[in-house]
Every structure is written in C-alpha cells, then in structure tokens.
Amino acid sequence: MLEKHESWMARYEKTYENDAEKAKRLNIFEENVKFIESFNNNNGTNKSYKLGINEFADLTSEEFLRYYTTNHGLNDYKFSSTKTTISSFKYENMSDVPSEIDWRKSGVVTSIKDQGECGCCWAFSAVAALEGANKLATGKLISLSEQQLLDCTTENDGCSGGLITTAYDFIVKNGGTAAESDYPYEEHQDSCKSAQGTSDSAVKMSRYETLPASSEPTLLTAVSRQPVSVGIAVNEDFHLYQSGVYDGNCGDQLNHAVTIVGYGTNENGTKYWLVKNSWGTSWGENGYMKIARDIIGIEDGLCGIATMASYPIV
C-alpha cells in the first residue's frame, strides 16, 4: 500500500507539509482503496458503475464534498429579480428527437476543465453550455472564461456557490463574455476587470431559457438540440466514481452544477445522461460521467438532474 501511495503521489504530483500529514493521508488513501476494491468485487454484478483510484483518493468523502461542491445548495439561491432575458421553451414543439446524441462528436464541447478547490461549478457549467451554443450558432468553438464570471458575477458567492442563470444574466448585460485565453482561470475570486487580450466579449448571447418543467422528457428535447446546464445533488458516492452508468445514491439538495452534453443507452439497455464535469480528467471517464436516465418513479431524474436546467441562446 505504501508503494501504491508513493506511485499515486508521483502521478498526481502530490506533496505534504510533513510526515504526520503524509501518514494521515496514507491511512485515508488505504481506506479508500479498500472501499473501491470491496465495492467493485461485491457490487460488480448488480451495479452498472465502477469506482476507481483518482486524484481525490487521499481525501475523505467529507473533505471531497467540502472542497469540490458548493457550500450552499443551489436551491437556496433566489432567481435574480432582474432576469428579464428568459423566453419561452423554444423546443416545445420539437418531435424529432434522436435516440442518442453525443455533442463531443460534433466538435461542440471543449476539453475537460478543472475547477480545483473552488466551488464555482456554476461558472464552469454556464461556460460549457455557452461554448456549445456558440459553436452550433457560428461554427466556432471558443474556450470561454470561467474566471470572468467568478470575478464579475457579484450576485453569486464566488467559490462558495451560485446560480448558473445569474452568470447568464451577467453575460447578457455585459454584452458578452471573454475568451479563456484573455481572462485565464485562477482558482479563486478576484476583482472584476477587463479582459487582458483582444476582446471582453468574444462570445455574445441574446437570452437564456430555463426548462419549464422538471421532467426528463423535456430535458431530453433540449439536450437533443444543444448542451444544457443543470444542477445535481452530489453525495459521497461521487467521490471515487470511475466508469459506467451511475445509478447509486445522491445528495438531498442540489449542490453541484454540470453540463449535459448528450444521452444514450449502454449495451445492457440502461439509459443515461452524458455529463461534462469540472473535476479534471482523473475523475470519472476522463472527466465525464454517465448518470442513469428514465428511472421509474423518479420524475425529475436521478439526483434531481431535471429540476434546475437552463441553456443560453446565441
């Protein structure tokens, strides 16, 4: 186990302040490895997902949730009173919905990003959806700035959480948002400033829409047309997710924001949502996750995935 931990430290360039901290982290690492092996061995036949050693394997589940989800549930935030940019559900009468879609294959999705120990998942979720909407509208895939939203969306709580729609409100009022190359990510909130490069508004959006109903069929229609930002209820079972369709337990409140970039059905007939996360590429399926879809009796989707969905209109 010591050798495995040393190898893991080298892979993820981990260092510790002193020997006591290293010993503590080794113990946590060992507990997590044992839990992963036990889960995969005992649940392999009746669970459609696997756990694995990732960058977070030396954290307790409580630490992981504290660092990588929001301090407040997304439900705690009130929608901005000034949000005048919402329109009706533009895809309401769409009947041509394909059985599966993966927006990555259409070049609509930028590479996986890493929010680090800053709970601004709301910014990453909003940006990923806007990057996709812009690509579909203009043919250009531009990586956009989460840091600008983190610094300038003062109605949100920065690294402690916020609403995706509040970020959209800022982008509309600002006349657009900067490219990531002009306003790079710093992993902490700073003062709002103009982009350093060519443009403070590399991509513009006219408005956004929120899903009119907390239903997976409505969400499916929207995702069939573009990537969609959603809130999900994350608990400790997400900590060491590695692959497959997640059908485990969820948190009791929406505390994380992600972007749905597709959906489909696996070889066993299990339907899933394809989710782009912002926890780096060591987590999940190279940074992505599949969450079970259309589970009987859960109208608003597993982990509440259909309860807080929105998308920008470019």
PDB file of N, CA and C in Angstrom, residues 74 115 121-122 124-126 128-129 164 228-232 234 238 256-261 274-279 283 289 291 305 308 310:
ATOM      1  N   LEU A  74     -27.879  24.782  -4.310  1.00  0.00           N
ATOM      2  CA  LEU A  74     -28.285  25.707  -5.366  1.00  0.00           C
ATOM      3  C   LEU A  74     -29.730  26.163  -5.161  1.00  0.00           C
ATOM      4  N   GLN A 115     -11.962  22.855 -11.868  1.00  0.00           N
ATOM      5  CA  GLN A 115     -12.288  23.995 -11.015  1.00  0.00           C
ATOM      6  C   GLN A 115     -11.390  24.076  -9.779  1.00  0.00           C
ATOM      7  N   CYS A 121     -18.539  25.693  -9.633  1.00  0.00           N
ATOM      8  CA  CYS A 121     -19.050  24.794 -10.669  1.00  0.00           C
ATOM      9  C   CYS A 121     -20.097  25.482 -11.535  1.00  0.00           C
ATOM     10  N   TRP A 122     -20.839  26.419 -10.933  1.00  0.00           N
ATOM     11  CA  TRP A 122     -21.873  27.154 -11.678  1.00  0.00           C
ATOM     12  C   TRP A 122     -21.278  27.892 -12.878  1.00  0.00           C
ATOM     13  N   PHE A 124     -18.424  27.030 -14.519  1.00  0.00           N
ATOM     14  CA  PHE A 124     -17.983  26.032 -15.492  1.00  0.00           C
ATOM     15  C   PHE A 124     -19.171  25.458 -16.260  1.00  0.00           C
ATOM     16  N   SER A 125     -20.275  25.240 -15.557  1.00  0.00           N
ATOM     17  CA  SER A 125     -21.477  24.717 -16.206  1.00  0.00           C
ATOM     18  C   SER A 125     -22.032  25.713 -17.226  1.00  0.00           C
ATOM     19  N   ALA A 126     -22.134  26.972 -16.821  1.00  0.00           N
ATOM     20  CA  ALA A 126     -22.647  28.011 -17.726  1.00  0.00           C
ATOM     21  C   ALA A 126     -21.754  28.172 -18.952  1.00  0.00           C
ATOM     22  N   ALA A 128     -19.636  25.990 -20.323  1.00  0.00           N
ATOM     23  CA  ALA A 128     -19.670  24.826 -21.225  1.00  0.00           C
ATOM     24  C   ALA A 128     -20.907  24.860 -22.116  1.00  0.00           C
ATOM     25  N   ALA A 129     -22.043  25.250 -21.533  1.00  0.00           N
ATOM     26  CA  ALA A 129     -23.259  25.340 -22.335  1.00  0.00           C
ATOM     27  C   ALA A 129     -23.156  26.451 -23.374  1.00  0.00           C
ATOM     28  N   ILE A 164     -26.355  29.344 -12.090  1.00  0.00           N
ATOM     29  CA  ILE A 164     -25.976  29.396 -13.498  1.00  0.00           C
ATOM     30  C   ILE A 164     -26.678  30.563 -14.188  1.00  0.00           C
ATOM     31  N   VAL A 228     -26.833  21.479 -22.213  1.00  0.00           N
ATOM     32  CA  VAL A 228     -27.706  22.121 -21.226  1.00  0.00           C
ATOM     33  C   VAL A 228     -27.039  22.105 -19.845  1.00  0.00           C
ATOM     34  N   SER A 229     -27.096  23.241 -19.155  1.00  0.00           N
ATOM     35  CA  SER A 229     -26.586  23.351 -17.786  1.00  0.00           C
ATOM     36  C   SER A 229     -27.620  22.819 -16.804  1.00  0.00           C
ATOM     37  N   VAL A 230     -27.162  22.040 -15.826  1.00  0.00           N
ATOM     38  CA  VAL A 230     -28.087  21.512 -14.811  1.00  0.00           C
ATOM     39  C   VAL A 230     -27.420  21.525 -13.439  1.00  0.00           C
ATOM     40  N   GLY A 231     -28.256  21.536 -12.404  1.00  0.00           N
ATOM     41  CA  GLY A 231     -27.793  21.296 -11.055  1.00  0.00           C
ATOM     42  C   GLY A 231     -28.029  19.836 -10.706  1.00  0.00           C
ATOM     43  N   ILE A 232     -27.137  19.251  -9.917  1.00  0.00           N
ATOM     44  CA  ILE A 232     -27.340  17.872  -9.468  1.00  0.00           C
ATOM     45  C   ILE A 232     -27.038  17.779  -7.964  1.00  0.00           C
ATOM     46  N   VAL A 234     -25.165  15.908  -5.332  1.00  0.00           N
ATOM     47  CA  VAL A 234     -23.992  15.040  -5.205  1.00  0.00           C
ATOM     48  C   VAL A 234     -23.823  14.627  -3.743  1.00  0.00           C
ATOM     49  N   PHE A 238     -20.065   9.974  -5.168  1.00  0.00           N
ATOM     50  CA  PHE A 238     -19.473  10.515  -6.393  1.00  0.00           C
ATOM     51  C   PHE A 238     -17.948  10.622  -6.292  1.00  0.00           C
ATOM     52  N   HIS A 256     -24.193  20.910  -6.815  1.00  0.00           N
ATOM     53  CA  HIS A 256     -23.149  20.910  -7.838  1.00  0.00           C
ATOM     54  C   HIS A 256     -23.799  21.201  -9.190  1.00  0.00           C
ATOM     55  N   ALA A 257     -23.059  21.858 -10.072  1.00  0.00           N
ATOM     56  CA  ALA A 257     -23.558  22.178 -11.410  1.00  0.00           C
ATOM     57  C   ALA A 257     -22.664  21.541 -12.462  1.00  0.00           C
ATOM     58  N   VAL A 258     -23.288  20.959 -13.471  1.00  0.00           N
ATOM     59  CA  VAL A 258     -22.573  20.290 -14.555  1.00  0.00           C
ATOM     60  C   VAL A 258     -23.272  20.642 -15.873  1.00  0.00           C
ATOM     61  N   THR A 259     -22.789  20.083 -16.960  1.00  0.00           N
ATOM     62  CA  THR A 259     -23.399  20.336 -18.263  1.00  0.00           C
ATOM     63  C   THR A 259     -23.699  19.010 -18.946  1.00  0.00           C
ATOM     64  N   ILE A 260     -24.930  18.831 -19.362  1.00  0.00           N
ATOM     65  CA  ILE A 260     -25.288  17.611 -20.104  1.00  0.00           C
ATOM     66  C   ILE A 260     -24.919  17.816 -21.568  1.00  0.00           C
ATOM     67  N   VAL A 261     -24.063  16.924 -22.081  1.00  0.00           N
ATOM     68  CA  VAL A 261     -23.586  17.051 -23.461  1.00  0.00           C
ATOM     69  C   VAL A 261     -24.023  15.863 -24.327  1.00  0.00           C
ATOM     70  N   LEU A 274     -25.163  11.903 -20.538  1.00  0.00           N
ATOM     71  CA  LEU A 274     -23.721  12.098 -20.628  1.00  0.00           C
ATOM     72  C   LEU A 274     -23.393  13.478 -20.066  1.00  0.00           C
ATOM     73  N   VAL A 275     -22.628  13.499 -18.980  1.00  0.00           N
ATOM     74  CA  VAL A 275     -22.393  14.722 -18.221  1.00  0.00           C
ATOM     75  C   VAL A 275     -20.934  15.151 -18.320  1.00  0.00           C
ATOM     76  N   LYS A 276     -20.704  16.425 -18.652  1.00  0.00           N
ATOM     77  CA  LYS A 276     -19.366  17.016 -18.585  1.00  0.00           C
ATOM     78  C   LYS A 276     -19.198  17.648 -17.210  1.00  0.00           C
ATOM     79  N   ASN A 277     -18.163  17.210 -16.486  1.00  0.00           N
ATOM     80  CA  ASN A 277     -17.898  17.724 -15.146  1.00  0.00           C
ATOM     81  C   ASN A 277     -16.691  18.655 -15.185  1.00  0.00           C
ATOM     82  N   SER A 278     -16.357  19.237 -14.026  1.00  0.00           N
ATOM     83  CA  SER A 278     -15.227  20.175 -13.950  1.00  0.00           C
ATOM     84  C   SER A 278     -14.284  19.799 -12.812  1.00  0.00           C
ATOM     85  N   TRP A 279     -14.046  18.484 -12.670  1.00  0.00           N
ATOM     86  CA  TRP A 279     -13.141  17.970 -11.632  1.00  0.00           C
ATOM     87  C   TRP A 279     -11.868  17.379 -12.242  1.00  0.00           C
ATOM     88  N   TRP A 283     -10.865  12.098 -12.766  1.00  0.00           N
ATOM     89  CA  TRP A 283     -12.144  11.675 -12.201  1.00  0.00           C
ATOM     90  C   TRP A 283     -13.051  11.142 -13.303  1.00  0.00           C
ATOM     91  N   MET A 289     -19.135  11.764 -16.950  1.00  0.00           N
ATOM     92  CA  MET A 289     -19.924  10.823 -16.155  1.00  0.00           C
ATOM     93  C   MET A 289     -21.189  10.461 -16.906  1.00  0.00           C
ATOM     94  N   ILE A 291     -24.999   9.325 -15.996  1.00  0.00           N
ATOM     95  CA  ILE A 291     -25.973   9.233 -14.915  1.00  0.00           C
ATOM     96  C   ILE A 291     -27.237   8.573 -15.463  1.00  0.00           C
ATOM     97  N   ILE A 305     -31.651  15.781 -11.618  1.00  0.00           N
ATOM     98  CA  ILE A 305     -30.951  16.341 -12.779  1.00  0.00           C
ATOM     99  C   ILE A 305     -31.836  17.218 -13.661  1.00  0.00           C
ATOM    100  N   MET A 308     -33.286  21.830 -12.295  1.00  0.00           N
ATOM    101  CA  MET A 308     -32.733  23.178 -12.466  1.00  0.00           C
ATOM    102  C   MET A 308     -31.895  23.210 -13.735  1.00  0.00           C
ATOM    103  N   SER A 310     -31.044  24.874 -17.607  1.00  0.00           N
ATOM    104  CA  SER A 310     -31.118  26.115 -18.392  1.00  0.00           C
ATOM    105  C   SER A 310     -30.087  26.055 -19.511  1.00  0.00           C
TER     106      SER A 310
END
